[in-house]
PDB file of C-alpha atoms in Angstrom:
ATOM      1  CA  MET A   1      -0.125  -0.011   0.220  1.00 53.00           C
ATOM      2  CA  ASP A   2       1.413   3.407  -0.883  1.00 63.00           C
ATOM      3  CA  ASN A   3       2.067   6.058   1.888  1.00 63.00           C
ATOM      4  CA  LYS A   4      -0.492   8.360   2.387  1.00 69.00           C
ATOM      5  CA  PRO A   5       0.048  11.717   4.289  1.00 69.00           C
ATOM      6  CA  GLY A   6      -1.860  11.033   7.768  1.00 70.00           C
ATOM      7  CA  PHE A   7      -1.969   7.673   7.604  1.00 76.00           C
ATOM      8  CA  SER A   8       0.136   4.398   8.483  1.00 79.00           C
ATOM      9  CA  ASN A   9       0.664   0.563   6.643  1.00 84.00           C
ATOM     10  CA  PHE A  10       0.706  -0.310  10.595  1.00 86.00           C
ATOM     11  CA  LEU A  11      -1.529  -1.024  13.232  1.00 88.00           C
ATOM     12  CA  ALA A  12      -0.401  -0.338  16.963  1.00 86.00           C
ATOM     13  CA  HIS A  13      -1.643  -1.925  19.610  1.00 86.00           C
ATOM     14  CA  PHE A  14      -0.967   0.276  22.908  1.00 85.00           C
ATOM     15  CA  ILE A  15      -0.438  -1.570  26.621  1.00 84.00           C
ATOM     16  CA  LYS A  16      -0.565   0.447  29.265  1.00 77.00           C
ATOM     17  CA  HIS A  17       0.260   0.543  32.791  1.00 73.00           C
ATOM     18  CA  GLY A  18      -2.448   0.331  35.621  1.00 68.00           C
ATOM     19  CA  LYS A  19      -6.081  -1.300  35.983  1.00 63.00           C
ATOM     20  CA  PRO A  20      -8.008  -1.750  32.647  1.00 57.00           C
ATOM     21  CA  SER A  21     -10.700   0.686  32.587  1.00 56.00           C
ATOM     22  CA  THR A  22     -13.381  -2.518  32.440  1.00 52.00           C
ATOM     23  CA  GLU A  23     -13.476  -5.283  34.282  1.00 52.00           C
ATOM     24  CA  ASP A  24     -13.751  -7.761  31.272  1.00 48.00           C
ATOM     25  CA  PHE A  25     -10.292  -8.497  31.365  1.00 47.00           C
ATOM     26  CA  TYR A  26      -8.851 -11.964  32.311  1.00 49.00           C
ATOM     27  CA  GLN A  27      -7.692 -11.522  36.097  1.00 50.00           C
ATOM     28  CA  ASP A  28      -3.876 -11.846  35.239  1.00 50.00           C
ATOM     29  CA  ILE A  29      -4.525  -8.897  33.066  1.00 52.00           C
ATOM     30  CA  GLN A  30      -6.059  -6.609  35.498  1.00 60.00           C
ATOM     31  CA  ALA A  31      -3.381  -7.950  38.424  1.00 67.00           C
ATOM     32  CA  SER A  32      -0.293  -7.523  35.775  1.00 79.00           C
ATOM     33  CA  ASN A  33       1.779  -4.080  35.096  1.00 85.00           C
ATOM     34  CA  ALA A  34       2.265  -3.068  31.568  1.00 85.00           C
ATOM     35  CA  LYS A  35       5.884  -5.125  31.421  1.00 89.00           C
ATOM     36  CA  GLU A  36       4.429  -7.768  32.353  1.00 88.00           C
ATOM     37  CA  ARG A  37       1.522  -7.550  29.886  1.00 85.00           C
ATOM     38  CA  LEU A  38       4.195  -7.177  27.127  1.00 87.00           C
ATOM     39  CA  VAL A  39       6.025  -9.906  27.990  1.00 91.00           C
ATOM     40  CA  SER A  40       3.096 -12.395  28.209  1.00 87.00           C
ATOM     41  CA  ILE A  41       1.667 -10.976  24.811  1.00 85.00           C
ATOM     42  CA  LEU A  42       5.379 -11.724  23.343  1.00 90.00           C
ATOM     43  CA  ARG A  43       5.506 -15.258  24.788  1.00 92.00           C
ATOM     44  CA  SER A  44       2.033 -16.481  24.409  1.00 86.00           C
ATOM     45  CA  GLU A  45       2.104 -14.907  20.776  1.00 83.00           C
ATOM     46  CA  LYS A  46      -1.458 -13.888  22.146  1.00 80.00           C
ATOM     47  CA  ILE A  47      -3.004 -10.363  22.515  1.00 79.00           C
ATOM     48  CA  GLN A  48      -5.499 -11.088  25.396  1.00 73.00           C
ATOM     49  CA  GLN A  49      -9.238 -10.037  24.007  1.00 68.00           C
ATOM     50  CA  GLN A  50     -12.118  -7.831  25.734  1.00 65.00           C
ATOM     51  CA  LYS A  51     -15.843  -7.431  25.938  1.00 60.00           C
ATOM     52  CA  CYS A  52     -17.521  -5.106  23.478  1.00 53.00           C
ATOM     53  CA  ARG A  53     -20.778  -4.768  24.007  1.00 50.00           C
ATOM     54  CA  GLY A  54     -21.020  -8.449  24.885  1.00 53.00           C
ATOM     55  CA  PHE A  55     -18.905  -9.947  22.192  1.00 49.00           C
ATOM     56  CA  MET A  56     -15.315 -10.410  22.830  1.00 54.00           C
ATOM     57  CA  SER A  57     -13.002  -8.957  20.187  1.00 55.00           C
ATOM     58  CA  MET A  58      -8.989  -7.217  20.281  1.00 63.00           C
ATOM     59  CA  PRO A  59      -8.742  -3.593  20.217  1.00 62.00           C
ATOM     60  CA  PHE A  60      -5.871  -1.291  18.190  1.00 63.00           C
ATOM     61  CA  ALA A  61      -5.609   1.774  17.457  1.00 63.00           C
ATOM     62  CA  LEU A  62      -5.201   2.174  13.584  1.00 62.00           C
ATOM     63  CA  GLU A  63      -2.813   4.249  11.279  1.00 65.00           C
ATOM     64  CA  CYS A  64      -1.142   6.169  13.709  1.00 67.00           C
ATOM     65  CA  PRO A  65       1.107   8.466  12.062  1.00 68.00           C
ATOM     66  CA  TRP A  66       4.448   9.719  14.160  1.00 71.00           C
ATOM     67  CA  SER A  67       2.588  12.253  15.887  1.00 73.00           C
ATOM     68  CA  SER A  68       0.042  10.254  17.180  1.00 74.00           C
ATOM     69  CA  LEU A  69       2.363   7.624  18.302  1.00 76.00           C
ATOM     70  CA  ILE A  70       4.524  10.555  20.289  1.00 79.00           C
ATOM     71  CA  ALA A  71       1.228  10.996  21.580  1.00 79.00           C
ATOM     72  CA  HIS A  72       0.593   7.796  22.379  1.00 78.00           C
ATOM     73  CA  THR A  73       3.521   7.543  24.434  1.00 80.00           C
ATOM     74  CA  ARG A  74       2.353   9.821  27.384  1.00 83.00           C
ATOM     75  CA  GLN A  75      -0.525   7.263  28.181  1.00 83.00           C
ATOM     76  CA  TYR A  76       1.311   3.941  27.613  1.00 83.00           C
ATOM     77  CA  SER A  77       4.099   2.289  28.158  1.00 83.00           C
ATOM     78  CA  TYR A  78       4.669  -0.299  25.161  1.00 88.00           C
ATOM     79  CA  CYS A  79       3.363  -0.261  21.914  1.00 86.00           C
ATOM     80  CA  ILE A  80       3.350  -3.684  19.330  1.00 89.00           C
ATOM     81  CA  SER A  81       2.749  -3.230  15.652  1.00 88.00           C
ATOM     82  CA  PHE A  82       1.535  -5.436  12.889  1.00 89.00           C
ATOM     83  CA  SER A  83       0.966  -4.796   9.030  1.00 91.00           C
ATOM     84  CA  LYS A  84      -2.686  -3.958   7.966  1.00 90.00           C
ATOM     85  CA  PRO A  85      -2.585  -6.764   5.693  1.00 93.00           C
ATOM     86  CA  THR A  86      -1.936  -8.979   8.845  1.00 92.00           C
ATOM     87  CA  ILE A  87      -4.322  -7.867  10.829  1.00 90.00           C
ATOM     88  CA  PHE A  88      -7.008  -8.333   7.841  1.00 92.00           C
ATOM     89  CA  SER A  89      -6.244 -11.481   7.198  1.00 93.00           C
ATOM     90  CA  LYS A  90      -7.104 -12.762  10.878  1.00 88.00           C
ATOM     91  CA  HIS A  91     -10.606 -11.409   9.845  1.00 89.00           C
ATOM     92  CA  GLY A  92      -9.763  -7.815  11.322  1.00 90.00           C
ATOM     93  CA  GLY A  93     -10.882  -4.579   9.831  1.00 91.00           C
ATOM     94  CA  PRO A  94     -11.522  -0.855  10.753  1.00 90.00           C
ATOM     95  CA  VAL A  95     -14.459  -0.038  12.999  1.00 89.00           C
ATOM     96  CA  TYR A  96     -17.949   1.504  11.713  1.00 89.00           C
ATOM     97  CA  TYR A  97     -18.259   5.156  13.347  1.00 89.00           C
ATOM     98  CA  MET A  98     -22.394   4.629  13.518  1.00 90.00           C
ATOM     99  CA  ARG A  99     -24.513   8.010  14.786  1.00 90.00           C
ATOM    100  CA  PRO A 100     -26.545   7.630  17.818  1.00 87.00           C
ATOM    101  CA  ASP A 101     -29.872   7.917  16.136  1.00 88.00           C
ATOM    102  CA  HIS A 102     -28.854   4.714  13.578  1.00 88.00           C
ATOM    103  CA  PHE A 103     -26.838   2.688  16.184  1.00 86.00           C
ATOM    104  CA  LYS A 104     -29.769   2.571  18.667  1.00 85.00           C
ATOM    105  CA  LYS A 105     -32.669   1.819  16.153  1.00 87.00           C
ATOM    106  CA  GLN A 106     -30.560  -0.951  14.856  1.00 86.00           C
ATOM    107  CA  MET A 107     -29.644  -2.040  18.341  1.00 82.00           C
ATOM    108  CA  PHE A 108     -33.249  -1.767  19.120  1.00 82.00           C
ATOM    109  CA  GLU A 109     -33.990  -3.607  15.365  1.00 84.00           C
ATOM    110  CA  ASN A 110     -31.522  -5.975  16.249  1.00 80.00           C
ATOM    111  CA  LYS A 111     -30.679  -5.433  12.066  1.00 79.00           C
ATOM    112  CA  PHE A 112     -26.940  -6.443  12.568  1.00 81.00           C
ATOM    113  CA  GLY A 113     -25.874  -9.820  12.955  1.00 80.00           C
ATOM    114  CA  LYS A 114     -23.235 -10.373  15.769  1.00 77.00           C
ATOM    115  CA  HIS A 115     -20.092 -10.647  13.441  1.00 80.00           C
ATOM    116  CA  VAL A 116     -21.162  -6.914  12.291  1.00 85.00           C
ATOM    117  CA  TRP A 117     -21.669  -5.789  16.044  1.00 83.00           C
ATOM    118  CA  GLN A 118     -18.084  -6.606  17.220  1.00 82.00           C
ATOM    119  CA  PHE A 119     -16.854  -3.591  14.748  1.00 86.00           C
ATOM    120  CA  ILE A 120     -19.620  -1.041  15.483  1.00 86.00           C
ATOM    121  CA  ILE A 121     -19.043   1.893  17.529  1.00 84.00           C
ATOM    122  CA  PRO A 122     -21.421   5.001  18.561  1.00 84.00           C
ATOM    123  CA  PHE A 123     -20.388   8.311  16.990  1.00 87.00           C
ATOM    124  CA  SER A 124     -21.608  11.464  19.359  1.00 87.00           C
ATOM    125  CA  PRO A 125     -19.346  14.171  18.602  1.00 89.00           C
ATOM    126  CA  SER A 126     -19.092  17.298  20.560  1.00 90.00           C
ATOM    127  CA  TYR A 127     -20.771  18.956  17.800  1.00 91.00           C
ATOM    128  CA  CYS A 128     -23.588  16.543  18.362  1.00 88.00           C
ATOM    129  CA  PRO A 129     -27.224  18.470  18.698  1.00 88.00           C
ATOM    130  CA  LYS A 130     -28.069  18.868  22.208  1.00 87.00           C
ATOM    131  CA  HIS A 131     -31.302  16.833  22.111  1.00 86.00           C
ATOM    132  CA  MET A 132     -29.581  13.986  20.597  1.00 84.00           C
ATOM    133  CA  LYS A 133     -26.907  14.003  23.362  1.00 82.00           C
ATOM    134  CA  GLU A 134     -29.775  13.769  25.468  1.00 81.00           C
ATOM    135  CA  GLN A 135     -31.211  11.214  24.288  1.00 80.00           C
ATOM    136  CA  TYR A 136     -28.726   8.828  23.193  1.00 79.00           C
ATOM    137  CA  PHE A 137     -24.985   9.691  24.486  1.00 77.00           C
ATOM    138  CA  SER A 138     -22.959  12.204  25.817  1.00 82.00           C
ATOM    139  CA  THR A 139     -19.946  12.791  23.939  1.00 84.00           C
ATOM    140  CA  VAL A 140     -18.261   9.911  22.636  1.00 81.00           C
ATOM    141  CA  ASP A 141     -15.477  10.152  19.660  1.00 83.00           C
ATOM    142  CA  TYR A 142     -12.783   8.219  19.083  1.00 79.00           C
ATOM    143  CA  SER A 143     -12.666   8.488  15.574  1.00 79.00           C
ATOM    144  CA  TYR A 144      -9.293   9.942  15.650  1.00 77.00           C
ATOM    145  CA  GLU A 145      -7.556   6.727  16.386  1.00 77.00           C
ATOM    146  CA  ARG A 146      -9.490   4.734  13.234  1.00 84.00           C
ATOM    147  CA  GLU A 147      -9.556   1.476  15.724  1.00 86.00           C
ATOM    148  CA  TRP A 148      -9.157  -1.552  13.915  1.00 88.00           C
ATOM    149  CA  ARG A 149     -10.922  -4.948  15.694  1.00 86.00           C
ATOM    150  CA  VAL A 150     -10.120  -8.318  15.370  1.00 86.00           C
ATOM    151  CA  PRO A 151     -13.375 -10.149  16.377  1.00 80.00           C
ATOM    152  CA  SER A 152     -13.613 -13.512  17.945  1.00 73.00           C
TER     153      SER A 152
END
């Protein structure tokens, strides 16, 4: 793939020190520090998956250009990088950012199968109208991460 400004041919999985923000992680991950997590990943050749709306998947931050990588080093101790073709070959792909009204409607009508739900993230940016934020979500905007996921 040709390099394009602001894009990368690689995906980064960042490893943070401290307790995960969700209880859906395995106990051994919750108890370990960033270095121990990195060593575990390298030894087992696996990144533990986490729950996302009831489905197990593995998150990646997508297309981290240098400026984004540098910013992430303030929060994360370590990073493992993979090529996009490698992640795609493991059934991974970019997440879909969906408007909150569409997200809720699809959720209630159960329009998507579980293989699709693992890739959907509600998108409610700061400029979302107030009535939508009150009805659906407060600000939810991770679009700058350009995340990819690998489903279970």
